Amino acid sequence: MSTRRKFLQQSILGTAGMVTGAASLAAMGDAPAAGAIVVSTWNMGLEANAAAWEILGKNGYALDAVEAGVRVPEADPKGNSVGYGGLPDRDGRVTLDACIMDDRYNGGSVMCLEHIMHPISVARLVMEKTPHIILVGEGAHRFALANGFKKENLLTPASEKAWKEWLKTSKYEPVMNIENKSYSYNKQTDPMPGGIDNHDTIGMLAIDNSGRMSGACTTSGLAFKMQGRVGDSPVIGAGLYVDPEVGAATATGVGEEVIRIVGAHLIVELMRQGRKPEAACKEAVERLIKRNPTKAKDIQVGFLALSKTGEYGAYALQKGFTYAVKSQTEEKLYTAKSIY
Ligand code: SD4
């Protein structure tokens, strides 16, 4: 599964707070990375990890790294489940969810944010500039504008076309799992229900060379969701959790199921009890099945975890969940084990 260096086994809390933010990054110099690691969900994680490594590799702060990393898919119009180009809701509105956590149990989150390309950066500002943890909808939008973010149209012609296609056959009413019947879903070619493109929330977890751990998670949510629907991704504890004493976890897939078991927090607690990251992820997946075995067969959920010592692991309900790892010793895309 994974490797890690001894020195990171020192108390993460012991080093927390020594350095924060980009200003300190320059002061730290350009020494090569020794113990840093970043892991993230799906194939797009490779590119995102490379951006994160620009910071981690220069002894930068894990929080800066995860923010920079997930900004890559957020700005990519080809990815249709994150940020720009994300598939819209049933009304044709692209609504974004994101959250971020640092190495001191601080978190920031935005939910149902429209017209802002980088929800993760807004989430970070919620964490750093407000006394709150979550801002939603119009309030999040106004907060973003007040902090210099530009209002942009995030619905690309390709996403609009996909939405119009979907409208032809779909009724405007809440239908359980309708989000999983992606316009592109083809049982013959897609490895999992929902189609490969309907499941590409990016969750990223990192440890820097000072042993500080951070995480970020950002998505446009399930395609063609009801207006106002929020999944697990911006829910701290469900889509993402970082506990510097133990490790971190993130989730992708059908968010309702992840929220029901508070997936990321559950995995961190299982690691606290001694499970390895993969075993903790597997146990969380099994809990989904136990709760509703019939439903679990038809949906995808994938979990990814990183221990404070840098061990990583993942597990999914269905085949096809990939995750990317970057450290000084490896740069690789893995396919997670799955139950089905
Ligand atoms: C959600 N978990 O909104 C997200 C969707 C997702 O990969 O992960 N897609 O429920």
Coordinates of C-alpha atoms and ligand atoms in Angstrom, one line a residue:
M1 CA 0.0 0.0 0.0
S2 CA 2.2 2.8 1.1
T3 CA 5.4 3.9 2.6
R4 CA 6.4 6.7 4.9
R5 CA 9.3 8.2 6.7
K6 CA 10.2 8.0 10.3
F7 CA 10.5 11.6 11.1
L8 CA 6.9 12.3 10.2
Q9 CA 6.0 10.0 13.1
Q10 CA 6.7 12.9 15.4
S11 CA 3.7 14.7 16.8
I12 CA 2.0 16.6 14.0
L13 CA 0.6 18.9 16.6
G14 CA 4.1 19.6 17.8
T15 CA 4.9 21.3 14.5
A16 CA 1.5 22.8 13.9
G17 CA 1.3 26.5 13.9
M18 CA 5.0 27.1 13.2
V19 CA 4.4 28.3 9.8
T20 CA 1.3 29.4 8.0
G21 CA 0.4 30.5 4.5
A22 CA 2.2 31.5 1.4
A23 CA 4.2 34.3 3.1
S24 CA 6.0 31.8 5.3
L25 CA 6.5 29.5 2.3
A26 CA 9.1 31.8 0.8
A27 CA 10.9 32.0 4.1
M28 CA 11.3 28.2 4.2
G29 CA 13.4 28.1 1.1
D30 CA 13.5 25.6 -1.7
A31 CA 14.9 22.5 0.1
P32 CA 13.8 19.3 -1.6
A33 CA 10.8 17.5 -0.1
A34 CA 11.6 14.7 2.2
G35 CA 8.4 13.5 3.8
A36 CA 5.6 15.3 2.0
I37 CA 2.9 13.3 0.3
V38 CA -0.4 14.1 -1.5
V39 CA -3.2 11.8 -2.5
S40 CA -6.3 12.6 -4.4
T41 CA -9.3 11.1 -6.0
W42 CA -9.7 10.0 -9.6
N43 CA -7.5 10.3 -12.6
M44 CA -7.6 14.0 -12.5
G45 CA -5.8 13.7 -9.2
L46 CA -2.5 13.2 -11.1
E47 CA -2.6 16.7 -12.5
A48 CA -3.9 18.1 -9.3
N49 CA -1.2 16.4 -7.3
A50 CA 1.4 17.9 -9.5
A51 CA 0.2 21.4 -8.7
A52 CA 0.1 20.6 -5.0
W53 CA 3.6 19.2 -5.3
E54 CA 4.8 22.6 -6.6
I55 CA 4.2 23.7 -3.1
L56 CA 5.0 20.6 -1.1
G57 CA 8.2 20.0 -3.0
K58 CA 9.4 23.4 -1.9
N59 CA 8.7 22.7 1.8
G60 CA 5.4 24.6 1.5
Y61 CA 2.4 24.4 3.7
A62 CA 0.0 21.5 3.1
L63 CA -3.0 23.9 3.2
D64 CA -1.6 25.9 0.3
A65 CA -0.9 22.7 -1.5
V66 CA -4.3 21.2 -1.3
E67 CA -5.9 24.5 -2.3
A68 CA -3.6 24.9 -5.3
G69 CA -4.1 21.3 -6.2
V70 CA -7.8 21.2 -6.4
R71 CA -7.9 24.5 -8.2
V72 CA -6.6 22.7 -11.3
P73 CA -9.8 20.6 -11.9
E74 CA -11.9 23.5 -10.7
A75 CA -10.6 25.5 -13.7
D76 CA -10.8 22.7 -16.2
P77 CA -13.8 23.0 -18.5
K78 CA -13.4 19.4 -19.6
G79 CA -14.1 17.9 -16.2
N80 CA -17.9 17.8 -15.8
S81 CA -18.2 17.2 -12.1
V82 CA -16.0 19.9 -10.6
G83 CA -16.0 23.7 -11.0
Y84 CA -16.0 25.2 -14.5
G85 CA -17.7 22.9 -16.9
G86 CA -19.5 21.0 -14.1
L87 CA -22.8 19.6 -15.1
P88 CA -25.7 21.8 -13.9
D89 CA -28.7 21.0 -11.8
R90 CA -32.1 20.4 -13.3
D91 CA -32.6 24.1 -13.8
G92 CA -29.4 24.4 -15.7
R93 CA -27.6 26.1 -12.9
V94 CA -24.0 25.1 -12.0
T95 CA -23.9 25.0 -8.2
L96 CA -20.6 24.3 -6.5
D97 CA -19.8 22.7 -3.1
A98 CA -16.4 22.7 -1.5
C99 CA -14.6 22.5 1.9
I100 CA -11.1 22.7 3.2
M101 CA -9.5 21.8 6.6
D102 CA -6.1 22.8 8.0
D103 CA -3.9 21.0 10.5
R104 CA -5.6 22.5 13.5
Y105 CA -9.2 21.4 13.2
N106 CA -10.2 24.5 11.4
G107 CA -12.5 24.2 8.5
G108 CA -14.3 26.3 5.9
S109 CA -17.1 25.4 3.5
V110 CA -19.3 26.8 0.8
M111 CA -22.4 25.2 -0.4
C112 CA -24.5 25.8 -3.5
L113 CA -22.2 28.6 -4.7
E114 CA -22.8 29.8 -8.2
H115 CA -20.7 31.7 -10.8
I116 CA -17.4 31.5 -8.9
M117 CA -14.7 29.4 -10.5
H118 CA -12.8 28.5 -7.3
P119 CA -15.1 27.5 -4.5
I120 CA -12.2 26.0 -2.6
S121 CA -10.5 29.4 -2.3
V122 CA -13.8 30.9 -1.0
A123 CA -14.1 28.1 1.5
R124 CA -10.6 28.8 2.7
L125 CA -11.5 32.5 3.2
V126 CA -14.6 31.5 5.1
M127 CA -12.2 29.6 7.4
E128 CA -9.7 32.3 7.7
K129 CA -11.7 35.5 7.5
T130 CA -15.0 34.8 9.2
P131 CA -16.0 33.4 12.6
H132 CA -18.0 30.8 10.7
I133 CA -17.4 27.5 9.0
I134 CA -20.2 27.3 6.3
L135 CA -21.6 29.9 3.9
V136 CA -24.3 28.9 1.4
G137 CA -25.8 30.1 -1.8
E138 CA -26.3 33.9 -2.2
G139 CA -24.4 34.7 1.0
A140 CA -21.4 32.7 -0.1
H141 CA -21.6 34.4 -3.5
R142 CA -21.7 37.9 -2.0
F143 CA -18.8 37.0 0.3
A144 CA -16.8 35.8 -2.7
L145 CA -17.5 39.0 -4.6
A146 CA -16.6 41.1 -1.6
N147 CA -13.3 39.3 -1.5
G148 CA -12.3 40.0 -5.0
F149 CA -13.6 36.9 -6.8
K150 CA -15.1 37.5 -10.3
K151 CA -18.6 36.5 -11.3
E152 CA -18.3 34.1 -14.2
N153 CA -20.4 31.9 -16.3
L154 CA -19.4 28.3 -15.5
L155 CA -21.9 26.6 -17.8
T156 CA -19.8 25.5 -20.8
P157 CA -21.5 24.8 -24.2
A158 CA -20.8 21.1 -23.6
S159 CA -22.4 21.1 -20.2
E160 CA -25.4 23.0 -21.5
K161 CA -25.8 20.6 -24.4
A162 CA -25.7 17.6 -21.9
W163 CA -28.3 19.3 -19.7
K164 CA -30.6 19.9 -22.7
E165 CA -30.2 16.3 -23.7
W166 CA -31.1 15.2 -20.2
L167 CA -34.1 17.4 -20.2
K168 CA -35.6 15.6 -23.2
T169 CA -36.1 12.4 -21.3
S170 CA -36.2 13.4 -17.7
K171 CA -39.2 14.6 -15.7
Y172 CA -38.8 17.5 -13.4
E173 CA -39.4 15.8 -10.1
P174 CA -37.3 14.2 -7.5
V175 CA -36.4 10.7 -8.6
M176 CA -34.2 8.7 -6.4
N177 CA -30.9 8.1 -8.0
I178 CA -31.7 10.0 -11.1
E179 CA -28.3 11.7 -10.8
N180 CA -26.8 8.3 -11.3
K181 CA -28.3 7.9 -14.7
S182 CA -25.9 10.2 -16.4
Y183 CA -26.7 11.2 -19.9
S184 CA -23.4 9.5 -20.8
Y185 CA -24.1 6.3 -19.0
N186 CA -23.6 3.3 -21.1
K187 CA -23.7 -0.1 -19.3
Q188 CA -21.4 -1.6 -21.8
T189 CA -18.6 0.9 -21.6
D190 CA -18.9 2.5 -18.2
P191 CA -17.4 0.7 -15.3
M192 CA -19.9 1.8 -12.8
P193 CA -23.5 3.1 -12.4
G194 CA -23.6 6.8 -13.1
G195 CA -21.0 6.7 -15.7
I196 CA -17.4 7.5 -15.2
D197 CA -18.0 11.2 -15.7
N198 CA -20.6 11.5 -13.1
H199 CA -18.3 10.6 -10.3
D200 CA -15.3 12.8 -10.2
T201 CA -15.4 15.0 -7.2
I202 CA -11.8 15.8 -6.2
G203 CA -10.9 15.1 -2.6
M204 CA -7.2 15.8 -1.8
L205 CA -5.3 15.0 1.4
A206 CA -1.7 16.1 2.0
I207 CA 1.1 16.1 4.5
D208 CA 3.9 18.6 4.2
N209 CA 7.5 18.4 5.2
S210 CA 6.8 19.9 8.6
G211 CA 4.3 17.1 9.2
R212 CA 1.2 19.3 8.8
M213 CA -1.8 17.7 7.3
S214 CA -4.6 19.4 5.3
G215 CA -7.4 18.4 3.0
A216 CA -9.7 19.8 0.4
C217 CA -12.8 18.6 -1.4
T218 CA -14.6 20.3 -4.3
T219 CA -17.4 19.4 -6.7
S220 CA -20.3 20.5 -8.8
G221 CA -22.2 17.6 -7.1
L222 CA -24.3 15.1 -8.8
A223 CA -25.4 16.0 -12.3
F224 CA -29.0 17.3 -12.8
K225 CA -29.6 17.4 -9.0
M226 CA -32.5 19.3 -7.6
Q227 CA -32.0 23.0 -7.2
G228 CA -30.4 23.6 -3.8
R229 CA -29.3 20.0 -3.3
V230 CA -26.0 19.7 -1.4
G231 CA -24.1 16.4 -1.1
D232 CA -21.3 15.3 1.2
S233 CA -18.4 17.1 -0.4
P234 CA -18.7 20.4 1.5
V235 CA -19.9 18.7 4.7
I236 CA -17.0 18.5 7.1
G237 CA -16.9 15.0 8.5
A238 CA -18.8 13.5 5.6
G239 CA -16.9 14.4 2.4
L240 CA -13.7 15.4 4.2
Y241 CA -12.2 15.2 7.6
V242 CA -8.7 16.0 8.8
D243 CA -7.5 15.1 12.3
P244 CA -3.8 15.9 12.7
E245 CA -3.5 13.4 15.6
V246 CA -4.7 10.5 13.4
G247 CA -5.1 11.2 9.7
A248 CA -7.5 12.3 7.1
A249 CA -10.2 11.0 4.7
T250 CA -12.3 12.1 1.8
A251 CA -15.2 10.7 -0.2
T252 CA -16.6 10.6 -3.7
G253 CA -19.8 9.2 -5.1
V254 CA -23.4 9.5 -4.0
G255 CA -23.2 12.1 -1.2
E256 CA -26.4 11.2 0.5
E257 CA -25.0 7.8 1.4
V258 CA -21.8 9.3 2.6
I259 CA -23.5 11.8 4.8
R260 CA -25.7 9.0 6.4
I261 CA -22.6 7.4 7.8
V262 CA -20.5 10.6 8.2
G263 CA -18.0 8.8 6.1
A264 CA -14.8 10.7 6.4
H265 CA -15.0 11.2 10.1
L266 CA -15.9 7.5 10.5
I267 CA -12.8 6.5 8.7
V268 CA -10.6 8.8 10.8
E269 CA -12.1 7.3 13.9
L270 CA -11.5 3.8 12.7
M271 CA -7.9 4.7 12.0
R272 CA -7.7 6.1 15.5
Q273 CA -8.7 2.7 16.7
G274 CA -5.9 1.2 14.8
R275 CA -7.2 0.3 11.4
K276 CA -4.9 1.0 8.4
P277 CA -6.3 3.5 5.9
E278 CA -7.5 0.8 3.4
A279 CA -9.1 -1.3 6.2
A280 CA -10.9 1.8 7.6
C281 CA -12.2 2.7 4.1
K282 CA -13.4 -0.8 3.6
E283 CA -15.2 -0.9 6.9
A284 CA -17.0 2.4 5.9
V285 CA -18.0 0.9 2.6
E286 CA -19.3 -2.2 4.4
R287 CA -21.4 0.0 6.6
L288 CA -23.0 1.5 3.5
I289 CA -23.9 -2.0 2.4
K290 CA -25.2 -3.0 5.8
R291 CA -27.5 0.0 5.9
N292 CA -29.0 -0.7 2.5
P293 CA -27.7 -3.7 0.6
T294 CA -30.0 -3.2 -2.4
K295 CA -29.1 0.4 -2.9
A296 CA -25.4 -0.2 -2.3
K297 CA -25.3 -2.4 -5.4
D298 CA -26.5 0.4 -7.7
I299 CA -24.4 3.3 -6.6
Q300 CA -20.8 4.2 -6.4
V301 CA -19.1 5.5 -3.3
G302 CA -15.3 5.6 -2.9
F303 CA -13.2 6.6 0.1
L304 CA -9.6 7.6 0.3
A305 CA -7.6 8.0 3.5
L306 CA -4.1 9.1 4.6
S307 CA -2.7 8.4 8.0
K308 CA -0.6 11.0 9.8
T309 CA 2.4 8.8 9.2
G310 CA 1.7 8.9 5.5
E311 CA 0.2 5.5 4.9
Y312 CA -2.7 5.7 2.4
G313 CA -5.4 3.4 1.2
A314 CA -8.8 3.5 -0.5
Y315 CA -11.9 1.3 -1.0
A316 CA -15.0 1.6 -3.1
L317 CA -18.4 0.0 -3.6
Q318 CA -18.0 -0.5 -7.3
K319 CA -15.0 -1.1 -9.6
G320 CA -13.3 1.8 -11.2
F321 CA -12.5 4.2 -8.4
T322 CA -9.0 5.5 -9.0
Y323 CA -6.8 7.7 -6.9
A324 CA -3.5 9.4 -7.4
V325 CA -0.5 9.5 -5.1
K326 CA 2.5 11.8 -5.3
S327 CA 5.5 11.8 -2.9
Q328 CA 9.2 12.1 -3.4
T329 CA 9.4 8.4 -4.1
E330 CA 6.3 7.8 -6.3
E331 CA 3.9 9.4 -8.7
K332 CA 1.2 6.9 -9.4
L333 CA -2.5 6.2 -10.2
Y334 CA -4.0 3.3 -8.3
T335 CA -7.3 1.6 -8.7
A336 CA -9.0 1.0 -5.4
K337 CA -10.3 -2.4 -4.4
S338 CA -14.0 -2.7 -4.3
I339 CA -16.8 -4.9 -3.0
Y340 CA -18.6 -5.4 -6.2
Ligands
SD4_1 C1 -22.0 14.7 -4.2 N1 -20.1 13.3 -3.6 O1 -22.4 15.8 -4.5 C2 -20.6 14.3 -4.6 C3 -20.6 13.8 -6.0 C4 -19.4 13.1 -6.3 O2 -18.0 12.2 -7.7 O3 -18.5 12.7 -5.6 N2 -19.1 12.8 -7.5 O4 -22.7 13.8 -3.7

